[in-house]
Amino acid sequence: MAEGGVPYPSVFMVDSHATYPPLPPKPRPPGRGGVAQSLLFLLVGLALCGLAIEACFIYHLYSKQGSAESGSVGMSIQDQEDIPKEVPPTSRPNPIVLPSKPVAHLTAGPQAPHGDGVMVWNMQAEPLLHEMEYKDGKLVIQKEGYYYVYSKIFFSEVNIEFTHSVCRNTPRYLGEDIELLKSRRYYPKFGKMMSTSNSYLGGVFHFFEDDSIFVKVKNVTQVRIQYSTENVFGIYMI
């Protein structure tokens, strides 16, 4: 303070060589860093979602394949269980499918033909007879219609005539039997040596109910009855 009570003005000394404090960092523009960070999070999230979806797809695929394999194994086991056991050789399959139309097939047995030449057929060998009747060497028609008739005879060729025929007897005509088919063999006395042969006859005819069909031979001693399949007689509706 100066004399007389008058104060002096304050004086400040400025050092021009002093170090100034550092300036604060400039603030970043708002929004630039947030967008990049959000984009990064989005890409990572998409990648994780893709991995999760792929894992679910693989799990579903393997689960489906495993269930299919187990199902096929179960089916194969069930199929094996459903396979019927073999029928013992001593048992006969049953039931037998019946024919849809009348039919008959006969084979010769040990019986010799009748004196009049009518062939006798074996009824002990379970012949095929459906809607047909067998009576004294003859097949009796039970249903009117067209039929195919056939017969085969195995015989010896000797120096005499041999005749093989299929005949019909019907109540519609009185008199002798009607020949439907006929085969005749004759060998001269010195023509050839003794041998065997077959005679086959077959044809289509219309029959009425109660008509009877039979096979007739001439010189019955020439018929060879050795095997049942060598002499046959049959008929079936067409």
PDB file of C-alpha atoms in Angstrom:
ATOM      1  CA  MET A   1       0.000   0.000   0.000  1.00  0.00           C
ATOM      2  CA  ALA A   2       1.390   3.481  -0.872  1.00  0.00           C
ATOM      3  CA  GLU A   3       1.816   6.359   1.379  1.00  0.00           C
ATOM      4  CA  GLY A   4      -1.229   8.386   2.088  1.00  0.00           C
ATOM      5  CA  GLY A   5      -3.427   5.243   1.993  1.00  0.00           C
ATOM      6  CA  VAL A   6      -3.807   5.037  -1.855  1.00  0.00           C
ATOM      7  CA  PRO A   7      -3.519   1.393  -3.066  1.00  0.00           C
ATOM      8  CA  TYR A   8      -1.356   0.301  -6.046  1.00  0.00           C
ATOM      9  CA  PRO A   9      -2.845  -1.747  -8.872  1.00  0.00           C
ATOM     10  CA  SER A  10      -2.105  -5.548  -8.886  1.00  0.00           C
ATOM     11  CA  VAL A  11       0.509  -6.633 -11.335  1.00  0.00           C
ATOM     12  CA  PHE A  12       0.616 -10.273 -12.850  1.00  0.00           C
ATOM     13  CA  MET A  13       3.711 -11.749 -14.421  1.00  0.00           C
ATOM     14  CA  VAL A  14       3.158 -13.950 -17.478  1.00  0.00           C
ATOM     15  CA  ASP A  15       5.715 -16.580 -18.370  1.00  0.00           C
ATOM     16  CA  SER A  16       5.752 -16.948 -22.098  1.00  0.00           C
ATOM     17  CA  HIS A  17       7.746 -20.208 -21.926  1.00  0.00           C
ATOM     18  CA  ALA A  18       5.243 -22.094 -19.747  1.00  0.00           C
ATOM     19  CA  THR A  19       3.692 -25.385 -21.088  1.00  0.00           C
ATOM     20  CA  TYR A  20      -0.014 -25.268 -21.787  1.00  0.00           C
ATOM     21  CA  PRO A  21      -2.187 -28.212 -20.605  1.00  0.00           C
ATOM     22  CA  PRO A  22      -3.315 -30.652 -23.373  1.00  0.00           C
ATOM     23  CA  LEU A  23      -6.573 -30.000 -25.083  1.00  0.00           C
ATOM     24  CA  PRO A  24      -9.447 -32.452 -24.414  1.00  0.00           C
ATOM     25  CA  PRO A  25     -10.140 -34.979 -27.212  1.00  0.00           C
ATOM     26  CA  LYS A  26     -12.591 -33.980 -29.836  1.00  0.00           C
ATOM     27  CA  PRO A  27     -15.924 -35.718 -29.434  1.00  0.00           C
ATOM     28  CA  ARG A  28     -16.728 -38.340 -32.144  1.00  0.00           C
ATOM     29  CA  PRO A  29     -19.555 -37.630 -34.458  1.00  0.00           C
ATOM     30  CA  PRO A  30     -22.676 -39.227 -33.089  1.00  0.00           C
ATOM     31  CA  GLY A  31     -23.866 -42.574 -34.760  1.00  0.00           C
ATOM     32  CA  ARG A  32     -20.734 -43.676 -36.684  1.00  0.00           C
ATOM     33  CA  GLY A  33     -19.389 -46.257 -34.158  1.00  0.00           C
ATOM     34  CA  GLY A  34     -22.905 -47.566 -33.244  1.00  0.00           C
ATOM     35  CA  VAL A  35     -23.721 -48.552 -36.866  1.00  0.00           C
ATOM     36  CA  ALA A  36     -20.538 -50.606 -37.312  1.00  0.00           C
ATOM     37  CA  GLN A  37     -21.008 -52.369 -34.022  1.00  0.00           C
ATOM     38  CA  SER A  38     -24.642 -53.194 -34.794  1.00  0.00           C
ATOM     39  CA  LEU A  39     -23.636 -54.552 -38.216  1.00  0.00           C
ATOM     40  CA  LEU A  40     -21.019 -56.785 -36.605  1.00  0.00           C
ATOM     41  CA  PHE A  41     -23.492 -58.138 -34.092  1.00  0.00           C
ATOM     42  CA  LEU A  42     -25.982 -58.787 -36.884  1.00  0.00           C
ATOM     43  CA  LEU A  43     -23.473 -60.808 -38.919  1.00  0.00           C
ATOM     44  CA  VAL A  44     -22.448 -62.866 -35.885  1.00  0.00           C
ATOM     45  CA  GLY A  45     -26.082 -63.518 -35.050  1.00  0.00           C
ATOM     46  CA  LEU A  46     -26.843 -64.671 -38.603  1.00  0.00           C
ATOM     47  CA  ALA A  47     -23.861 -67.031 -38.526  1.00  0.00           C
ATOM     48  CA  LEU A  48     -25.021 -68.539 -35.228  1.00  0.00           C
ATOM     49  CA  CYS A  49     -28.561 -68.947 -36.561  1.00  0.00           C
ATOM     50  CA  GLY A  50     -27.230 -70.725 -39.653  1.00  0.00           C
ATOM     51  CA  LEU A  51     -25.244 -73.161 -37.511  1.00  0.00           C
ATOM     52  CA  ALA A  52     -28.279 -73.865 -35.348  1.00  0.00           C
ATOM     53  CA  ILE A  53     -30.494 -74.510 -38.388  1.00  0.00           C
ATOM     54  CA  GLU A  54     -27.896 -76.833 -39.949  1.00  0.00           C
ATOM     55  CA  ALA A  55     -27.576 -78.781 -36.676  1.00  0.00           C
ATOM     56  CA  CYS A  56     -31.363 -79.191 -36.481  1.00  0.00           C
ATOM     57  CA  PHE A  57     -31.522 -80.362 -40.098  1.00  0.00           C
ATOM     58  CA  ILE A  58     -28.778 -82.964 -39.565  1.00  0.00           C
ATOM     59  CA  TYR A  59     -30.446 -84.240 -36.385  1.00  0.00           C
ATOM     60  CA  HIS A  60     -33.812 -84.542 -38.130  1.00  0.00           C
ATOM     61  CA  LEU A  61     -32.247 -86.391 -41.072  1.00  0.00           C
ATOM     62  CA  TYR A  62     -30.479 -88.959 -38.909  1.00  0.00           C
ATOM     63  CA  SER A  63     -33.571 -89.424 -36.737  1.00  0.00           C
ATOM     64  CA  LYS A  64     -35.703 -90.124 -39.817  1.00  0.00           C
ATOM     65  CA  GLN A  65     -33.155 -92.579 -41.236  1.00  0.00           C
ATOM     66  CA  GLY A  66     -32.910 -94.418 -37.925  1.00  0.00           C
ATOM     67  CA  SER A  67     -36.687 -94.771 -37.649  1.00  0.00           C
ATOM     68  CA  ALA A  68     -36.888 -96.048 -41.234  1.00  0.00           C
ATOM     69  CA  GLU A  69     -34.233 -98.689 -40.548  1.00  0.00           C
ATOM     70  CA  SER A  70     -35.961 -99.798 -37.377  1.00  0.00           C
ATOM     71  CA  GLY A  71     -39.265 -99.937 -39.235  1.00  0.00           C
ATOM     72  CA  SER A  72     -37.775-102.055 -42.028  1.00  0.00           C
ATOM     73  CA  VAL A  73     -36.286-104.420 -39.485  1.00  0.00           C
ATOM     74  CA  GLY A  74     -39.652-104.665 -37.763  1.00  0.00           C
ATOM     75  CA  MET A  75     -41.367-105.327 -41.066  1.00  0.00           C
ATOM     76  CA  SER A  76     -38.881-108.018 -42.028  1.00  0.00           C
ATOM     77  CA  ILE A  77     -39.368-109.698 -38.671  1.00  0.00           C
ATOM     78  CA  GLN A  78     -43.141-109.463 -39.085  1.00  0.00           C
ATOM     79  CA  ASP A  79     -42.903-110.844 -42.619  1.00  0.00           C
ATOM     80  CA  GLN A  80     -40.895-113.782 -41.352  1.00  0.00           C
ATOM     81  CA  GLU A  81     -43.511-114.396 -38.700  1.00  0.00           C
ATOM     82  CA  ASP A  82     -46.304-114.213 -41.304  1.00  0.00           C
ATOM     83  CA  ILE A  83     -44.669-116.819 -43.586  1.00  0.00           C
ATOM     84  CA  PRO A  84     -46.759-119.973 -43.244  1.00  0.00           C
ATOM     85  CA  LYS A  85     -44.989-123.038 -42.094  1.00  0.00           C
ATOM     86  CA  GLU A  86     -44.365-125.789 -44.600  1.00  0.00           C
ATOM     87  CA  VAL A  87     -47.125-128.332 -44.916  1.00  0.00           C
ATOM     88  CA  PRO A  88     -45.928-131.771 -43.809  1.00  0.00           C
ATOM     89  CA  PRO A  89     -45.498-134.155 -46.750  1.00  0.00           C
ATOM     90  CA  THR A  90     -48.140-136.468 -45.320  1.00  0.00           C
ATOM     91  CA  SER A  91     -50.870-133.795 -45.268  1.00  0.00           C
ATOM     92  CA  ARG A  92     -52.862-132.735 -48.329  1.00  0.00           C
ATOM     93  CA  PRO A  93     -53.452-129.045 -49.197  1.00  0.00           C
ATOM     94  CA  ASN A  94     -56.982-127.989 -48.451  1.00  0.00           C
ATOM     95  CA  PRO A  95     -59.244-126.660 -49.778  1.00  0.00           C
ATOM     96  CA  ILE A  96     -58.895-127.716 -53.441  1.00  0.00           C
ATOM     97  CA  VAL A  97     -59.962-125.124 -56.014  1.00  0.00           C
ATOM     98  CA  LEU A  98     -62.915-126.532 -57.920  1.00  0.00           C
ATOM     99  CA  PRO A  99     -63.218-126.109 -61.702  1.00  0.00           C
ATOM    100  CA  SER A 100     -65.617-123.471 -62.971  1.00  0.00           C
ATOM    101  CA  LYS A 101     -67.140-125.794 -65.615  1.00  0.00           C
ATOM    102  CA  PRO A 102     -67.930-129.501 -65.951  1.00  0.00           C
ATOM    103  CA  VAL A 103     -64.803-131.597 -66.506  1.00  0.00           C
ATOM    104  CA  ALA A 104     -63.635-135.202 -66.241  1.00  0.00           C
ATOM    105  CA  HIS A 105     -60.334-137.015 -66.703  1.00  0.00           C
ATOM    106  CA  LEU A 106     -60.028-140.784 -66.291  1.00  0.00           C
ATOM    107  CA  THR A 107     -57.109-143.212 -66.468  1.00  0.00           C
ATOM    108  CA  ALA A 108     -57.139-146.948 -67.097  1.00  0.00           C
ATOM    109  CA  GLY A 109     -56.787-149.387 -64.217  1.00  0.00           C
ATOM    110  CA  PRO A 110     -56.086-153.093 -63.998  1.00  0.00           C
ATOM    111  CA  GLN A 111     -59.600-153.962 -65.204  1.00  0.00           C
ATOM    112  CA  ALA A 112     -59.819-155.349 -68.716  1.00  0.00           C
ATOM    113  CA  PRO A 113     -62.315-153.861 -71.204  1.00  0.00           C
ATOM    114  CA  HIS A 114     -65.807-155.328 -71.340  1.00  0.00           C
ATOM    115  CA  GLY A 115     -66.598-158.062 -73.769  1.00  0.00           C
ATOM    116  CA  ASP A 116     -68.322-155.575 -76.064  1.00  0.00           C
ATOM    117  CA  GLY A 117     -65.103-153.496 -76.180  1.00  0.00           C
ATOM    118  CA  VAL A 118     -66.153-150.678 -73.804  1.00  0.00           C
ATOM    119  CA  MET A 119     -63.121-149.470 -71.832  1.00  0.00           C
ATOM    120  CA  VAL A 120     -63.290-149.549 -68.033  1.00  0.00           C
ATOM    121  CA  TRP A 121     -61.614-146.753 -66.058  1.00  0.00           C
ATOM    122  CA  ASN A 122     -60.020-146.718 -62.637  1.00  0.00           C
ATOM    123  CA  MET A 123     -62.150-145.118 -59.920  1.00  0.00           C
ATOM    124  CA  GLN A 124     -59.636-145.879 -57.136  1.00  0.00           C
ATOM    125  CA  ALA A 125     -57.035-143.347 -58.370  1.00  0.00           C
ATOM    126  CA  GLU A 126     -59.067-140.247 -57.384  1.00  0.00           C
ATOM    127  CA  PRO A 127     -60.221-139.329 -60.908  1.00  0.00           C
ATOM    128  CA  LEU A 128     -61.172-135.792 -61.813  1.00  0.00           C
ATOM    129  CA  LEU A 129     -64.979-135.600 -61.906  1.00  0.00           C
ATOM    130  CA  HIS A 130     -66.771-132.272 -61.604  1.00  0.00           C
ATOM    131  CA  GLU A 131     -70.448-131.937 -62.549  1.00  0.00           C
ATOM    132  CA  MET A 132     -70.071-135.241 -64.385  1.00  0.00           C
ATOM    133  CA  GLU A 133     -71.234-138.764 -63.486  1.00  0.00           C
ATOM    134  CA  TYR A 134     -69.363-142.003 -64.159  1.00  0.00           C
ATOM    135  CA  LYS A 135     -71.425-145.150 -64.667  1.00  0.00           C
ATOM    136  CA  ASP A 136     -70.256-148.513 -66.010  1.00  0.00           C
ATOM    137  CA  GLY A 137     -67.406-147.133 -68.123  1.00  0.00           C
ATOM    138  CA  LYS A 138     -69.423-144.160 -69.368  1.00  0.00           C
ATOM    139  CA  LEU A 139     -69.442-140.439 -68.566  1.00  0.00           C
ATOM    140  CA  VAL A 140     -72.972-139.046 -68.176  1.00  0.00           C
ATOM    141  CA  ILE A 141     -73.496-135.390 -69.083  1.00  0.00           C
ATOM    142  CA  GLN A 142     -75.149-133.313 -66.341  1.00  0.00           C
ATOM    143  CA  LYS A 143     -75.193-129.925 -68.120  1.00  0.00           C
ATOM    144  CA  GLU A 144     -76.015-129.170 -71.754  1.00  0.00           C
ATOM    145  CA  GLY A 145     -73.330-127.431 -73.780  1.00  0.00           C
ATOM    146  CA  TYR A 146     -70.327-127.778 -76.067  1.00  0.00           C
ATOM    147  CA  TYR A 147     -67.560-130.091 -74.890  1.00  0.00           C
ATOM    148  CA  TYR A 148     -64.128-131.156 -76.033  1.00  0.00           C
ATOM    149  CA  VAL A 149     -63.751-134.950 -75.871  1.00  0.00           C
ATOM    150  CA  TYR A 150     -60.420-136.799 -76.035  1.00  0.00           C
ATOM    151  CA  SER A 151     -59.068-140.312 -75.632  1.00  0.00           C
ATOM    152  CA  LYS A 152     -55.701-142.066 -76.006  1.00  0.00           C
ATOM    153  CA  ILE A 153     -55.163-145.824 -76.218  1.00  0.00           C
ATOM    154  CA  PHE A 154     -51.819-147.678 -76.118  1.00  0.00           C
ATOM    155  CA  PHE A 155     -51.987-150.940 -78.071  1.00  0.00           C
ATOM    156  CA  SER A 156     -49.937-153.661 -79.731  1.00  0.00           C
ATOM    157  CA  GLU A 157     -49.557-153.688 -83.496  1.00  0.00           C
ATOM    158  CA  VAL A 158     -50.156-157.222 -84.662  1.00  0.00           C
ATOM    159  CA  ASN A 159     -51.421-158.750 -87.889  1.00  0.00           C
ATOM    160  CA  ILE A 160     -55.074-157.981 -87.196  1.00  0.00           C
ATOM    161  CA  GLU A 161     -57.226-154.870 -87.327  1.00  0.00           C
ATOM    162  CA  PHE A 162     -57.439-152.572 -84.276  1.00  0.00           C
ATOM    163  CA  THR A 163     -60.219-150.018 -83.895  1.00  0.00           C
ATOM    164  CA  HIS A 164     -60.427-147.190 -81.361  1.00  0.00           C
ATOM    165  CA  SER A 165     -63.558-145.007 -81.193  1.00  0.00           C
ATOM    166  CA  VAL A 166     -65.429-142.542 -78.990  1.00  0.00           C
ATOM    167  CA  CYS A 167     -69.175-143.153 -78.963  1.00  0.00           C
ATOM    168  CA  ARG A 168     -72.312-141.431 -77.762  1.00  0.00           C
ATOM    169  CA  ASN A 169     -75.516-142.825 -76.351  1.00  0.00           C
ATOM    170  CA  THR A 170     -78.496-140.511 -75.974  1.00  0.00           C
ATOM    171  CA  PRO A 171     -82.146-141.041 -74.977  1.00  0.00           C
ATOM    172  CA  ARG A 172     -83.101-138.766 -77.880  1.00  0.00           C
ATOM    173  CA  TYR A 173     -82.250-141.466 -80.433  1.00  0.00           C
ATOM    174  CA  LEU A 174     -83.191-145.110 -80.204  1.00  0.00           C
ATOM    175  CA  GLY A 175     -80.988-147.747 -81.724  1.00  0.00           C
ATOM    176  CA  GLU A 176     -77.249-148.305 -81.903  1.00  0.00           C
ATOM    177  CA  ASP A 177     -74.587-146.087 -80.365  1.00  0.00           C
ATOM    178  CA  ILE A 178     -73.427-143.087 -82.364  1.00  0.00           C
ATOM    179  CA  GLU A 179     -69.756-142.997 -83.309  1.00  0.00           C
ATOM    180  CA  LEU A 180     -68.257-139.535 -82.820  1.00  0.00           C
ATOM    181  CA  LEU A 181     -64.553-140.273 -83.454  1.00  0.00           C
ATOM    182  CA  LYS A 182     -62.830-143.325 -84.856  1.00  0.00           C
ATOM    183  CA  SER A 183     -59.293-144.561 -85.570  1.00  0.00           C
ATOM    184  CA  ARG A 184     -58.580-147.820 -87.376  1.00  0.00           C
ATOM    185  CA  ARG A 185     -55.240-149.567 -87.825  1.00  0.00           C
ATOM    186  CA  TYR A 186     -54.706-152.606 -90.016  1.00  0.00           C
ATOM    187  CA  TYR A 187     -51.471-154.424 -90.810  1.00  0.00           C
ATOM    188  CA  PRO A 188     -51.254-157.220 -93.379  1.00  0.00           C
ATOM    189  CA  LYS A 189     -50.391-160.682 -92.132  1.00  0.00           C
ATOM    190  CA  PHE A 190     -46.819-160.431 -93.362  1.00  0.00           C
ATOM    191  CA  GLY A 191     -46.598-156.659 -93.372  1.00  0.00           C
ATOM    192  CA  LYS A 192     -44.435-155.929 -90.315  1.00  0.00           C
ATOM    193  CA  MET A 193     -43.242-157.368 -87.059  1.00  0.00           C
ATOM    194  CA  MET A 194     -45.111-156.862 -83.805  1.00  0.00           C
ATOM    195  CA  SER A 195     -44.638-153.439 -82.126  1.00  0.00           C
ATOM    196  CA  THR A 196     -46.628-150.907 -80.075  1.00  0.00           C
ATOM    197  CA  SER A 197     -48.339-147.664 -80.980  1.00  0.00           C
ATOM    198  CA  ASN A 198     -50.739-144.989 -79.719  1.00  0.00           C
ATOM    199  CA  SER A 199     -54.116-143.909 -81.004  1.00  0.00           C
ATOM    200  CA  TYR A 200     -55.360-140.422 -80.107  1.00  0.00           C
ATOM    201  CA  LEU A 201     -58.820-138.991 -80.780  1.00  0.00           C
ATOM    202  CA  GLY A 202     -60.247-135.554 -79.950  1.00  0.00           C
ATOM    203  CA  GLY A 203     -63.046-133.242 -81.054  1.00  0.00           C
ATOM    204  CA  VAL A 204     -65.746-130.736 -80.065  1.00  0.00           C
ATOM    205  CA  PHE A 205     -69.403-131.779 -79.809  1.00  0.00           C
ATOM    206  CA  HIS A 206     -72.691-130.541 -78.414  1.00  0.00           C
ATOM    207  CA  PHE A 207     -74.252-132.743 -75.760  1.00  0.00           C
ATOM    208  CA  PHE A 208     -77.569-132.719 -73.956  1.00  0.00           C
ATOM    209  CA  GLU A 209     -78.241-133.623 -70.372  1.00  0.00           C
ATOM    210  CA  ASP A 210     -78.197-137.406 -69.728  1.00  0.00           C
ATOM    211  CA  ASP A 211     -76.126-138.108 -72.861  1.00  0.00           C
ATOM    212  CA  SER A 212     -73.424-140.687 -72.147  1.00  0.00           C
ATOM    213  CA  ILE A 213     -69.953-140.794 -73.710  1.00  0.00           C
ATOM    214  CA  PHE A 214     -67.641-143.794 -73.722  1.00  0.00           C
ATOM    215  CA  VAL A 215     -64.562-145.311 -75.386  1.00  0.00           C
ATOM    216  CA  LYS A 216     -64.805-148.508 -77.360  1.00  0.00           C
ATOM    217  CA  VAL A 217     -62.091-150.728 -78.858  1.00  0.00           C
ATOM    218  CA  LYS A 218     -62.089-153.725 -81.205  1.00  0.00           C
ATOM    219  CA  ASN A 219     -59.796-156.655 -80.409  1.00  0.00           C
ATOM    220  CA  VAL A 220     -59.437-155.763 -76.745  1.00  0.00           C
ATOM    221  CA  THR A 221     -56.479-158.119 -76.303  1.00  0.00           C
ATOM    222  CA  GLN A 222     -54.309-155.615 -78.154  1.00  0.00           C
ATOM    223  CA  VAL A 223     -54.780-152.928 -75.492  1.00  0.00           C
ATOM    224  CA  ARG A 224     -51.667-152.587 -73.322  1.00  0.00           C
ATOM    225  CA  ILE A 225     -52.522-151.712 -69.723  1.00  0.00           C
ATOM    226  CA  GLN A 226     -49.166-151.306 -68.031  1.00  0.00           C
ATOM    227  CA  TYR A 227     -49.190-147.716 -66.789  1.00  0.00           C
ATOM    228  CA  SER A 228     -52.259-145.646 -65.927  1.00  0.00           C
ATOM    229  CA  THR A 229     -51.098-142.667 -68.017  1.00  0.00           C
ATOM    230  CA  GLU A 230     -50.928-144.709 -71.233  1.00  0.00           C
ATOM    231  CA  ASN A 231     -54.718-144.967 -71.615  1.00  0.00           C
ATOM    232  CA  VAL A 232     -56.829-141.895 -70.814  1.00  0.00           C
ATOM    233  CA  PHE A 233     -60.323-140.571 -71.422  1.00  0.00           C
ATOM    234  CA  GLY A 234     -61.597-137.068 -70.708  1.00  0.00           C
ATOM    235  CA  ILE A 235     -64.067-134.330 -71.483  1.00  0.00           C
ATOM    236  CA  TYR A 236     -64.505-130.663 -70.533  1.00  0.00           C
ATOM    237  CA  MET A 237     -66.965-127.899 -71.340  1.00  0.00           C
ATOM    238  CA  ILE A 238     -65.682-125.035 -73.491  1.00  0.00           C
TER     239      ILE A 238
END
